[in-house]
């Protein structure tokens, strides 16, 4: 099924054929001899890219009900679901660097995409490797060209953002195209590695990093029609006017205005034609085989023809685009869920289940039409939140729900803790182990700190920092749009009413400013204006600028 370059085959071995099933991909290993108590736990860290909490059925959402994720839910059922799981900077590269190092963006230095991560920096995977773990990473890296020098035992990564179909895969032996669907390829490589581990007495740490459901949201052929008939509920603020929120007004991530009709929404030119409308980066489709493309076109033709035949007005078209976006996005999630199922089935069949910690998370959340948006970046709830479920049978009680606020700086210390290693000084997060054990330390954080930097950049979201403290949130945008926002999530969960200037909440605003100052001092973040620095008047009228590709970093879409 997969065409593999010779160099690649040498490193990884033959990939298993057939990807669609949830059956174990490979022959189970012999049962372990040692008991769980005698061994340190294996770790399987599964991370997808841009997966909204709202698109996971374990989170009890309406979208989850319409597009369930039964396998991700298995992890939650077997172990813990984190109800308040947040990122520190809602963007791919910074998040990944944070998860590896346990540090906020300004400490590890990778604040925006397009920068180069210093692979020689300390990371938890290398640390576990040094202490006797077998380690591997398959899928998206996106911190620089490859993980070379990061101390990961074996790896094969998607080039840059990664492609859904026939992706370029980089290994220590070079780069080559692997035919197939990215989510399935990454899963096959992971299961092959698990099956072929030579010393099954050594614990392992395996990182499975999917490209999906990242833009341009291309499902596997088998999932192209899965949600075509589903009517997804349109968010009440899909047609948001952004009153009182100048940075929200200036973004360029609106589904009906900024998503490309061909590249993102897969709309065609006219009835009977399969030619895509505006396809900004044609390579995502051009790289498909003829067979793949024919199957793709056939699956969407009727739906596209119907749209082209209908004479929709602007509002109707915007609503149609929302449905198409959801169908495509959730179609890619379906393959990720299949993948999680295959991994869990493998664990069960191999006898490793009880001695393995399995984590499912994403590099951040994502907008599914809230405020009219796709993408992430803002400190509003949908992109600040990230899914987090974790199982460790016999250690984390099944069905645990964690309310304590956690952040992705906590992952590295958690893995060190479970592996019996000391938590190093540089780490700014804390182990989640006592938290899932139901005994969070008395001084567990109440407030979370956030800082987004990438502007100018894709989608024109202004730099901002902020604090979330229980039901309240305070954010400061800075740069050409210099503005504060304050929300009471208990009365305004959709963050539509910026109450920063409301006299009734000035006590709370002062309190949160104090908290923000404290967090910036605690985490040693001096980037951006001081909390006490006054707003500059000149910035108030700043307008968004269209699509700041130029600033998004060299090598982006260079294929
Ligand atoms: C690409 C996407 C953007 C996305 C960034 C960052 N465009 O540039 O929509 O915001 O990645 O995503 S795409 O059409 O080329 O996919 S991130 O996950 O790397 O942070
Ligand atoms: Ca991402």
Coordinates of C-alpha atoms and ligand atoms in Angstrom, one line a residue:
X1 CA 0.0 0.0 0.0
X2 CA 2.7 2.4 0.8
X3 CA 5.5 3.3 -1.5
X4 CA 8.6 3.7 0.6
X5 CA 12.0 4.9 -0.4
X6 CA 14.8 2.4 0.2
X7 CA 16.4 4.7 2.8
X8 CA 13.2 5.0 4.7
X9 CA 12.5 1.3 4.6
X10 CA 15.9 0.7 6.2
X11 CA 15.0 2.9 9.2
X12 CA 11.5 2.0 9.9
X13 CA 11.0 -1.5 8.4
X14 CA 8.0 -2.4 6.3
X15 CA 4.9 -0.5 7.0
X16 CA 1.7 -2.5 7.5
X17 CA -0.9 -2.3 4.8
X18 CA -4.5 -1.4 5.4
X19 CA -5.3 1.5 7.6
X20 CA -9.0 1.8 8.0
X21 CA -9.7 -0.8 10.6
X22 CA -9.5 -0.4 14.3
X23 CA -7.9 -3.9 14.6
X24 CA -4.4 -4.0 16.0
X25 CA -1.9 -3.3 13.2
X26 CA 0.7 -5.8 14.2
X27 CA 1.4 -9.0 15.9
X28 CA 1.3 -8.5 19.7
X29 CA 4.5 -9.0 21.6
X30 CA 5.1 -11.7 24.1
X31 CA 3.6 -11.0 27.5
X32 CA 5.9 -9.1 29.8
X33 CA 7.5 -11.0 32.5
X34 CA 8.0 -8.4 35.1
X35 CA 4.9 -7.1 37.0
X36 CA 3.7 -3.5 36.7
X37 CA 5.1 -2.6 40.1
X38 CA 8.6 -3.6 39.1
X39 CA 8.7 -1.6 35.9
X40 CA 8.5 2.1 35.2
X41 CA 5.5 2.9 33.0
X42 CA 5.6 3.2 29.3
X43 CA 4.3 6.4 27.9
X44 CA 2.3 6.9 24.7
X45 CA 1.8 10.6 24.0
X46 CA -0.6 11.2 21.2
X47 CA -1.0 14.8 20.0
X48 CA -3.1 16.1 17.2
X49 CA -2.8 19.5 15.6
X50 CA -5.6 22.0 16.2
X51 CA -8.1 19.7 17.8
X52 CA -10.9 21.6 19.6
X53 CA -12.1 20.3 22.9
X54 CA -15.6 20.8 21.5
X55 CA -14.9 18.2 18.8
X56 CA -14.4 15.4 21.4
X57 CA -17.4 13.5 22.6
X58 CA -15.9 12.8 26.0
X59 CA -16.2 16.6 26.6
X60 CA -20.0 16.2 26.4
X61 CA -20.5 18.7 23.6
X62 CA -23.2 18.8 20.9
X63 CA -20.6 18.5 18.1
X64 CA -19.2 15.5 19.9
X65 CA -22.7 13.9 19.9
X66 CA -23.0 14.5 16.2
X67 CA -19.4 13.4 15.4
X68 CA -18.3 11.1 18.2
X69 CA -14.8 10.2 19.0
X70 CA -15.3 6.8 20.7
X71 CA -11.6 5.9 20.9
X72 CA -10.4 9.1 22.4
X73 CA -13.3 8.7 24.8
X74 CA -12.0 5.3 25.8
X75 CA -8.9 7.0 27.3
X76 CA -11.2 9.4 29.2
X77 CA -13.3 6.5 30.4
X78 CA -10.3 4.4 31.4
X79 CA -8.7 7.3 33.2
X80 CA -8.9 11.0 33.6
X81 CA -10.5 13.9 31.6
X82 CA -9.2 17.4 32.3
X83 CA -12.1 19.8 32.3
X84 CA -9.9 22.9 32.5
X85 CA -6.9 22.2 30.3
X86 CA -5.2 25.2 28.7
X87 CA -2.3 26.1 26.5
X88 CA 0.3 28.9 27.2
X89 CA 0.4 30.3 23.6
X90 CA -2.2 29.0 21.2
X91 CA 0.1 28.2 18.2
X92 CA 1.8 25.1 17.0
X93 CA 5.6 25.6 17.4
X94 CA 5.5 27.4 20.7
X95 CA 3.1 24.8 22.2
X96 CA 5.3 21.9 21.0
X97 CA 8.4 23.5 22.5
X98 CA 6.4 24.1 25.7
X99 CA 5.3 20.5 26.0
X100 CA 8.9 19.3 25.4
X101 CA 10.6 21.7 27.9
X102 CA 7.9 22.5 30.5
X103 CA 8.6 26.2 29.9
X104 CA 6.6 29.2 28.7
X105 CA 7.4 30.5 25.3
X106 CA 9.6 33.4 26.4
X107 CA 11.8 30.9 28.4
X108 CA 12.4 28.3 25.7
X109 CA 12.5 31.2 23.2
X110 CA 10.2 29.7 20.5
X111 CA 7.5 32.4 20.6
X112 CA 6.3 32.3 17.0
X113 CA 6.1 29.8 14.1
X114 CA 8.9 30.1 11.6
X115 CA 11.5 30.4 14.3
X116 CA 14.0 27.5 14.8
X117 CA 13.9 25.5 18.0
X118 CA 17.3 24.7 19.4
X119 CA 17.1 20.9 19.4
X120 CA 19.9 20.6 21.9
X121 CA 17.8 22.2 24.6
X122 CA 16.7 20.0 27.4
X123 CA 13.5 18.0 26.7
X124 CA 11.8 15.3 28.7
X125 CA 12.0 12.7 25.9
X126 CA 15.8 12.8 25.9
X127 CA 15.8 12.7 29.7
X128 CA 13.8 9.5 29.7
X129 CA 16.0 8.1 27.0
X130 CA 19.1 8.8 29.1
X131 CA 17.5 7.0 32.0
X132 CA 16.8 3.8 30.1
X133 CA 13.7 4.4 28.1
X134 CA 13.4 3.5 24.4
X135 CA 12.1 6.6 22.7
X136 CA 10.5 7.4 19.4
X137 CA 8.6 10.1 17.6
X138 CA 6.4 9.8 14.5
X139 CA 4.5 12.6 12.8
X140 CA 4.7 16.3 13.0
X141 CA 7.7 18.1 14.5
X142 CA 7.4 21.6 13.0
X143 CA 10.0 23.1 15.3
X144 CA 12.6 23.1 12.6
X145 CA 13.6 20.7 9.8
X146 CA 13.8 17.6 11.9
X147 CA 14.4 16.4 15.5
X148 CA 18.0 15.7 14.8
X149 CA 19.9 16.4 18.0
X150 CA 16.9 16.3 20.2
X151 CA 17.9 13.0 21.7
X152 CA 15.0 11.0 20.4
X153 CA 15.9 7.4 19.8
X154 CA 14.0 6.8 16.5
X155 CA 12.0 9.3 14.5
X156 CA 10.3 9.9 11.2
X157 CA 8.6 13.3 10.8
X158 CA 6.4 15.1 8.4
X159 CA 8.1 17.9 6.5
X160 CA 7.1 21.3 7.9
X161 CA 3.3 21.5 8.4
X162 CA 2.9 18.1 6.8
X163 CA 0.6 17.1 3.9
X164 CA -2.5 15.0 4.3
X165 CA -1.9 12.9 1.1
X166 CA 1.4 11.3 0.2
X167 CA 3.4 13.4 2.6
X168 CA 7.1 14.0 2.5
X169 CA 8.6 12.2 5.4
X170 CA 12.0 13.1 6.9
X171 CA 14.1 10.4 8.6
X172 CA 17.8 10.5 9.6
X173 CA 18.4 9.1 6.1
X174 CA 16.7 11.9 4.1
X175 CA 13.4 12.9 2.8
X176 CA 11.0 10.9 0.6
X177 CA 7.3 10.7 -0.3
X178 CA 5.3 8.0 1.4
X179 CA 2.1 7.2 -0.4
X180 CA -1.0 7.1 1.7
X181 CA -2.9 9.2 4.2
X182 CA -0.8 11.0 6.8
X183 CA -2.8 10.0 9.9
X184 CA -2.7 6.3 8.8
X185 CA 1.0 6.5 7.9
X186 CA 2.0 7.9 11.2
X187 CA -0.1 5.3 13.0
X188 CA 1.5 2.5 10.9
X189 CA 5.0 3.7 11.7
X190 CA 4.1 3.9 15.4
X191 CA 2.6 0.4 15.6
X192 CA 5.5 -1.0 13.6
X193 CA 8.0 0.6 16.0
X194 CA 6.1 -0.8 19.0
X195 CA 6.0 -4.3 17.5
X196 CA 9.6 -4.3 16.5
X197 CA 11.1 -3.0 19.8
X198 CA 14.0 -5.3 20.5
X199 CA 14.1 -5.2 24.3
X200 CA 10.6 -5.5 25.7
X201 CA 11.9 -5.2 29.2
X202 CA 12.9 -1.7 28.7
X203 CA 10.1 0.9 29.1
X204 CA 9.3 3.1 26.1
X205 CA 8.1 6.6 25.4
X206 CA 6.4 7.0 22.1
X207 CA 5.2 10.3 20.7
X208 CA 2.6 10.1 18.0
X209 CA 2.1 13.6 16.5
X210 CA -0.7 13.9 13.9
X211 CA -1.1 16.5 11.3
X212 CA -4.9 16.4 11.5
X213 CA -7.2 18.2 11.9
X214 CA -5.0 21.1 10.9
X215 CA -5.8 23.2 7.8
X216 CA -6.5 22.5 4.9
X217 CA -8.7 19.9 6.6
X218 CA -8.5 17.0 4.1
X219 CA -10.2 13.8 5.3
X220 CA -9.2 10.4 4.3
X221 CA -11.2 9.1 1.3
X222 CA -13.1 6.8 3.7
X223 CA -14.3 9.8 5.7
X224 CA -15.1 12.2 2.9
X225 CA -18.8 11.6 3.1
X226 CA -19.1 10.7 6.8
X227 CA -20.7 14.1 7.8
X228 CA -22.1 15.3 4.5
X229 CA -25.7 14.8 5.7
X230 CA -25.1 16.0 9.3
X231 CA -26.6 19.4 10.2
X232 CA -24.2 21.0 12.7
X233 CA -25.5 23.6 15.0
X234 CA -24.4 27.1 13.9
X235 CA -22.8 29.0 16.8
X236 CA -25.0 31.8 18.0
X237 CA -22.1 34.3 17.4
X238 CA -21.3 33.0 13.9
X239 CA -22.1 36.5 12.5
X240 CA -20.2 38.4 15.3
X241 CA -19.7 42.1 14.7
X242 CA -16.9 42.3 17.2
X243 CA -18.2 45.4 19.0
X244 CA -15.9 46.6 21.7
X245 CA -13.2 44.1 20.6
X246 CA -10.8 45.9 18.1
X247 CA -8.4 43.0 17.9
X248 CA -11.2 40.5 17.2
X249 CA -12.5 42.8 14.5
X250 CA -9.1 43.0 12.8
X251 CA -8.4 39.3 12.5
X252 CA -8.3 37.4 9.2
X253 CA -9.7 34.0 10.1
X254 CA -13.3 34.2 9.2
X255 CA -14.8 31.2 7.6
X256 CA -17.0 33.1 5.2
X257 CA -14.5 35.8 4.4
X258 CA -11.0 34.4 4.8
X259 CA -11.2 30.6 4.2
X260 CA -10.2 29.9 0.6
X261 CA -13.1 28.4 -1.4
X262 CA -11.0 25.8 -3.2
X263 CA -8.1 25.1 -0.9
X264 CA -10.0 25.1 2.4
X265 CA -13.7 24.5 1.5
X266 CA -13.1 22.3 -1.5
X267 CA -15.7 24.1 -3.6
X268 CA -15.7 23.7 -7.3
X269 CA -16.0 26.1 -10.2
X270 CA -19.3 25.0 -11.7
X271 CA -21.8 22.2 -12.0
X272 CA -20.2 19.2 -13.6
X273 CA -16.7 20.5 -13.0
X274 CA -14.3 19.1 -10.4
X275 CA -11.9 22.1 -10.8
X276 CA -11.4 23.7 -7.5
X277 CA -12.2 27.4 -6.9
X278 CA -9.4 29.5 -5.4
X279 CA -6.7 27.1 -4.4
X280 CA -4.0 29.2 -2.9
X281 CA -1.5 26.3 -2.4
X282 CA -2.3 23.8 -5.2
X283 CA 0.3 21.3 -4.0
X284 CA -2.1 19.8 -1.4
X285 CA -4.2 18.5 -4.2
X286 CA -1.6 18.2 -6.9
X287 CA 0.3 15.7 -4.9
X288 CA -2.5 13.2 -4.8
X289 CA -2.4 10.2 -7.1
X290 CA -4.9 10.0 -9.9
X291 CA -6.8 7.4 -8.1
X292 CA -7.0 9.4 -4.9
X293 CA -8.1 12.5 -6.7
X294 CA -10.7 10.6 -8.7
X295 CA -12.1 9.1 -5.5
X296 CA -12.0 12.5 -3.8
X297 CA -13.8 14.3 -6.7
X298 CA -16.5 11.5 -6.9
X299 CA -17.2 11.8 -3.1
X300 CA -17.9 15.5 -3.2
X301 CA -19.2 16.0 -6.7
X302 CA -22.9 15.8 -5.9
X303 CA -22.6 18.1 -3.0
X304 CA -20.6 20.6 -4.9
X305 CA -22.9 20.5 -7.9
X306 CA -25.9 21.2 -5.7
X307 CA -24.1 24.2 -4.2
X308 CA -23.2 25.5 -7.7
X309 CA -26.8 25.0 -8.9
X310 CA -28.3 26.8 -5.9
X311 CA -28.5 30.5 -6.0
X312 CA -27.5 31.3 -2.4
X313 CA -27.5 34.8 -1.0
X314 CA -24.5 35.9 1.0
X315 CA -25.9 34.8 4.4
X316 CA -27.0 31.4 3.1
X317 CA -23.6 30.9 1.5
X318 CA -21.9 31.7 4.8
X319 CA -24.0 29.1 6.5
X320 CA -23.3 26.6 3.8
X321 CA -19.6 27.2 4.3
X322 CA -19.9 26.6 8.0
X323 CA -21.4 23.1 7.3
X324 CA -18.7 22.3 4.7
X325 CA -16.0 23.4 7.1
X326 CA -17.3 21.2 9.8
X327 CA -17.8 18.2 7.6
X328 CA -14.2 18.4 6.4
X329 CA -12.6 19.2 9.8
X330 CA -14.5 16.4 11.6
X331 CA -13.8 14.1 8.7
X332 CA -10.1 14.5 9.5
X333 CA -10.8 13.9 13.2
X334 CA -12.5 10.6 12.4
X335 CA -9.1 9.2 11.2
X336 CA -7.3 10.5 14.3
X337 CA -9.9 8.6 16.4
X338 CA -9.4 5.5 14.3
X339 CA -5.7 5.8 15.0
X340 CA -6.2 6.1 18.7
X341 CA -8.3 3.0 18.6
X342 CA -5.6 1.0 16.8
X343 CA -3.0 2.1 19.4
X344 CA -5.3 1.1 22.3
X345 CA -6.1 -2.2 20.7
X346 CA -2.4 -2.9 20.2
X347 CA -1.8 -2.1 23.9
X348 CA -4.5 -4.5 24.9
X349 CA -3.4 -7.3 22.6
X350 CA 0.2 -6.9 23.6
X351 CA -0.4 -7.0 27.3
X352 CA 1.2 -3.6 27.8
X353 CA -2.1 -1.7 28.5
X354 CA -1.8 -1.8 32.3
X355 CA 1.7 -0.6 32.3
X356 CA 1.3 2.2 29.9
X357 CA 0.3 5.8 30.4
X358 CA -1.6 7.0 27.3
X359 CA -2.2 10.7 26.9
X360 CA -4.3 12.4 24.2
X361 CA -4.0 16.1 23.6
X362 CA -3.6 18.7 20.9
X363 CA -1.1 21.5 20.4
X364 CA -4.0 23.9 21.1
X365 CA -7.8 24.3 20.6
X366 CA -9.5 25.7 17.6
X367 CA -12.6 27.7 16.5
X368 CA -15.4 25.8 15.0
X369 CA -17.3 28.8 13.8
X370 CA -17.5 30.6 17.1
X371 CA -17.1 34.4 16.3
X372 CA -17.3 33.3 12.6
X373 CA -13.8 31.8 12.8
X374 CA -11.5 28.9 12.0
X375 CA -7.9 28.9 13.4
X376 CA -6.8 29.7 17.0
X377 CA -4.3 32.2 18.5
X378 CA -6.7 34.3 20.6
X379 CA -7.0 33.8 24.4
X380 CA -10.7 33.3 24.0
X381 CA -11.9 30.0 25.3
X382 CA -12.1 27.8 22.2
X383 CA -8.4 28.2 21.4
X384 CA -7.1 28.7 24.9
X385 CA -8.5 25.3 25.9
X386 CA -6.9 22.1 24.6
X387 CA -8.2 18.5 25.0
X388 CA -6.4 16.4 27.6
X389 CA -7.3 12.9 28.6
X390 CA -4.9 10.4 30.2
X391 CA -5.1 6.8 31.3
X392 CA -2.9 4.6 33.5
X393 CA -4.9 1.6 34.5
X394 CA -4.6 0.7 38.2
X395 CA -3.2 4.1 39.0
X396 CA -5.6 6.7 37.7
X397 CA -9.1 5.7 38.6
X398 CA -11.4 5.1 35.6
X399 CA -13.8 8.0 35.0
X400 CA -11.7 10.6 36.9
X401 CA -12.7 14.2 36.1
X402 CA -10.1 16.8 36.9
X403 CA -11.3 20.4 37.6
X404 CA -8.0 21.9 38.6
X405 CA -6.7 24.2 35.9
X406 CA -3.7 22.6 34.1
X407 CA -1.5 23.9 31.3
X408 CA 0.8 22.3 28.8
X409 CA 3.8 23.3 30.8
X410 CA 2.7 20.5 33.2
X411 CA 3.3 17.6 30.7
X412 CA 7.1 17.4 31.0
X413 CA 7.2 17.3 34.8
X414 CA 4.3 14.8 34.8
X415 CA 6.3 12.3 32.7
X416 CA 9.5 12.9 34.7
X417 CA 7.5 12.2 37.8
X418 CA 6.0 8.9 36.5
X419 CA 9.4 7.8 35.3
X420 CA 10.8 8.4 38.8
X421 CA 13.1 11.2 37.7
X422 CA 13.6 14.5 39.5
X423 CA 11.8 17.6 38.2
X424 CA 14.4 19.9 37.0
X425 CA 14.7 23.5 38.1
X426 CA 14.1 25.1 34.7
X427 CA 10.6 23.6 34.5
X428 CA 7.8 26.1 35.1
X429 CA 4.9 23.6 35.2
X430 CA 4.0 21.0 37.8
X431 CA 3.4 17.3 37.8
X432 CA -0.2 16.3 37.2
X433 CA 0.3 13.1 39.2
X434 CA -1.1 14.3 42.5
X435 CA -3.8 16.0 40.6
X436 CA -5.1 12.8 38.9
X437 CA -4.6 11.0 42.2
X438 CA -7.3 13.3 43.6
X439 CA -4.9 15.2 45.9
X440 CA -3.8 18.4 44.2
X441 CA -1.3 20.2 46.3
X442 CA -2.9 23.0 48.5
X443 CA -0.9 25.6 46.5
X444 CA -2.0 24.3 43.1
X445 CA -2.5 27.3 40.7
X446 CA -5.8 29.1 40.5
X447 CA -4.9 31.4 37.7
X448 CA -3.4 30.6 34.3
X449 CA -1.1 32.8 32.3
X450 CA -1.2 33.2 28.5
X451 CA 1.0 35.1 26.0
X452 CA 0.6 35.1 22.2
X453 CA 3.2 36.8 20.1
X454 CA 2.9 36.1 16.4
X455 CA 2.0 39.4 14.7
X456 CA 2.3 40.2 11.9
X457 CA 1.5 36.7 10.7
X458 CA -1.1 34.4 9.3
X459 CA -4.6 35.5 10.3
X460 CA -3.5 38.8 11.7
X461 CA -4.1 38.2 15.4
X462 CA -2.5 40.9 17.5
X463 CA 0.0 40.0 20.3
X464 CA -1.6 39.8 23.7
X465 CA -1.1 38.4 27.1
X466 CA -3.6 37.7 29.9
X467 CA -4.8 35.8 32.9
X468 CA -7.8 33.6 33.5
X469 CA -8.9 33.4 37.1
X470 CA -11.9 31.2 37.6
X471 CA -14.9 32.8 35.9
X472 CA -12.9 36.0 35.0
X473 CA -10.5 36.8 32.2
X474 CA -8.4 39.8 31.6
X475 CA -6.4 40.3 28.4
X476 CA -4.1 43.0 27.0
X477 CA -3.5 43.3 23.3
X478 CA -0.5 45.3 22.4
X479 CA 1.3 46.7 19.3
X480 CA -0.7 48.5 16.7
X481 CA -3.9 47.6 18.5
X482 CA -3.4 48.4 22.2
X483 CA -6.4 47.4 24.2
X484 CA -7.7 45.7 27.3
X485 CA -10.5 43.2 27.4
X486 CA -12.3 41.8 30.5
X487 CA -14.9 39.0 30.6
X488 CA -17.1 37.4 33.1
X489 CA -17.5 33.9 31.7
X490 CA -20.3 33.1 34.1
X491 CA -22.6 35.6 32.5
X492 CA -20.9 35.9 29.1
X493 CA -19.5 32.5 28.2
X494 CA -19.2 33.4 24.5
X495 CA -17.0 36.4 25.3
X496 CA -19.1 38.9 23.4
X497 CA -19.1 41.7 26.0
X498 CA -15.9 43.4 26.8
X499 CA -16.5 44.9 30.2
X500 CA -13.1 46.4 30.8
X501 CA -14.6 49.9 31.1
X502 CA -17.7 48.9 33.0
X503 CA -17.7 50.7 36.4
X504 CA -19.4 47.8 38.0
X505 CA -16.4 45.5 37.6
X506 CA -13.5 47.8 38.3
X507 CA -12.7 46.0 41.6
X508 CA -12.3 42.7 39.7
X509 CA -10.3 44.4 36.9
X510 CA -7.8 45.7 39.5
X511 CA -7.6 42.3 41.2
X512 CA -6.9 40.5 37.9
X513 CA -4.3 43.2 36.9
X514 CA -2.5 42.4 40.2
X515 CA -2.7 38.7 39.4
X516 CA -1.4 39.3 36.0
X517 CA 1.5 41.3 37.3
X518 CA 2.3 38.5 39.8
X519 CA 2.2 35.8 37.1
X520 CA 4.5 37.8 34.8
X521 CA 6.9 38.2 37.6
X522 CA 6.6 34.5 38.7
X523 CA 7.2 33.2 35.2
X524 CA 9.8 35.9 34.5
X525 CA 8.0 37.3 31.4
X526 CA 9.1 40.8 30.5
X527 CA 8.0 40.7 26.9
X528 CA 5.4 43.2 25.8
X529 CA 4.3 46.3 27.8
X530 CA 4.3 46.2 31.6
X531 CA 0.8 45.6 33.0
X532 CA 0.9 49.2 34.4
X533 CA 2.0 50.8 31.1
X534 CA -0.7 53.1 29.8
X535 CA -2.4 52.5 26.4
X536 CA -1.2 54.5 23.5
X537 CA -4.0 56.6 21.9
X538 CA -2.5 56.4 18.4
X539 CA -3.1 52.6 18.3
X540 CA -6.9 52.7 18.9
X541 CA -7.8 53.1 15.2
X542 CA -5.4 50.4 13.9
X543 CA -6.8 48.3 11.1
X544 CA -6.0 44.7 10.2
X545 CA -3.8 44.0 7.3
X546 CA -4.8 41.3 4.8
X547 CA -2.9 38.0 5.0
X548 CA 0.5 38.7 6.3
X549 CA 2.2 35.7 4.5
X550 CA 5.4 37.5 4.1
X551 CA 5.9 37.5 7.8
X552 CA 5.0 33.9 8.4
X553 CA 8.5 32.6 8.1
X554 CA 10.7 31.2 5.4
X555 CA 10.0 27.8 4.0
X556 CA 6.3 28.0 4.5
X557 CA 4.5 26.4 1.6
X558 CA 7.8 26.2 -0.2
X559 CA 6.9 22.9 -1.9
Ligands
LIG1 C1 -0.6 27.4 8.2 C2 -2.1 27.6 8.0 C3 -2.7 28.6 8.9 C4 -2.3 28.3 10.3 C5 -0.8 28.2 10.4 C6 -0.3 27.9 11.8 N1 -2.4 27.8 6.6 O1 0.0 28.5 7.8 O2 -4.1 28.7 8.7 O3 -2.8 29.4 11.2 O4 -0.4 27.2 9.6 O5 -0.8 26.7 12.2 S1 -2.4 26.5 5.6 O6 -3.4 26.7 4.7 O7 -1.1 26.5 5.0 O8 -2.5 25.3 6.4 S2 0.1 25.9 13.2 O9 -0.6 24.7 13.6 O10 1.4 25.6 12.6 O11 0.3 26.8 14.4
LIG2 CA1 -1.7 23.7 15.7

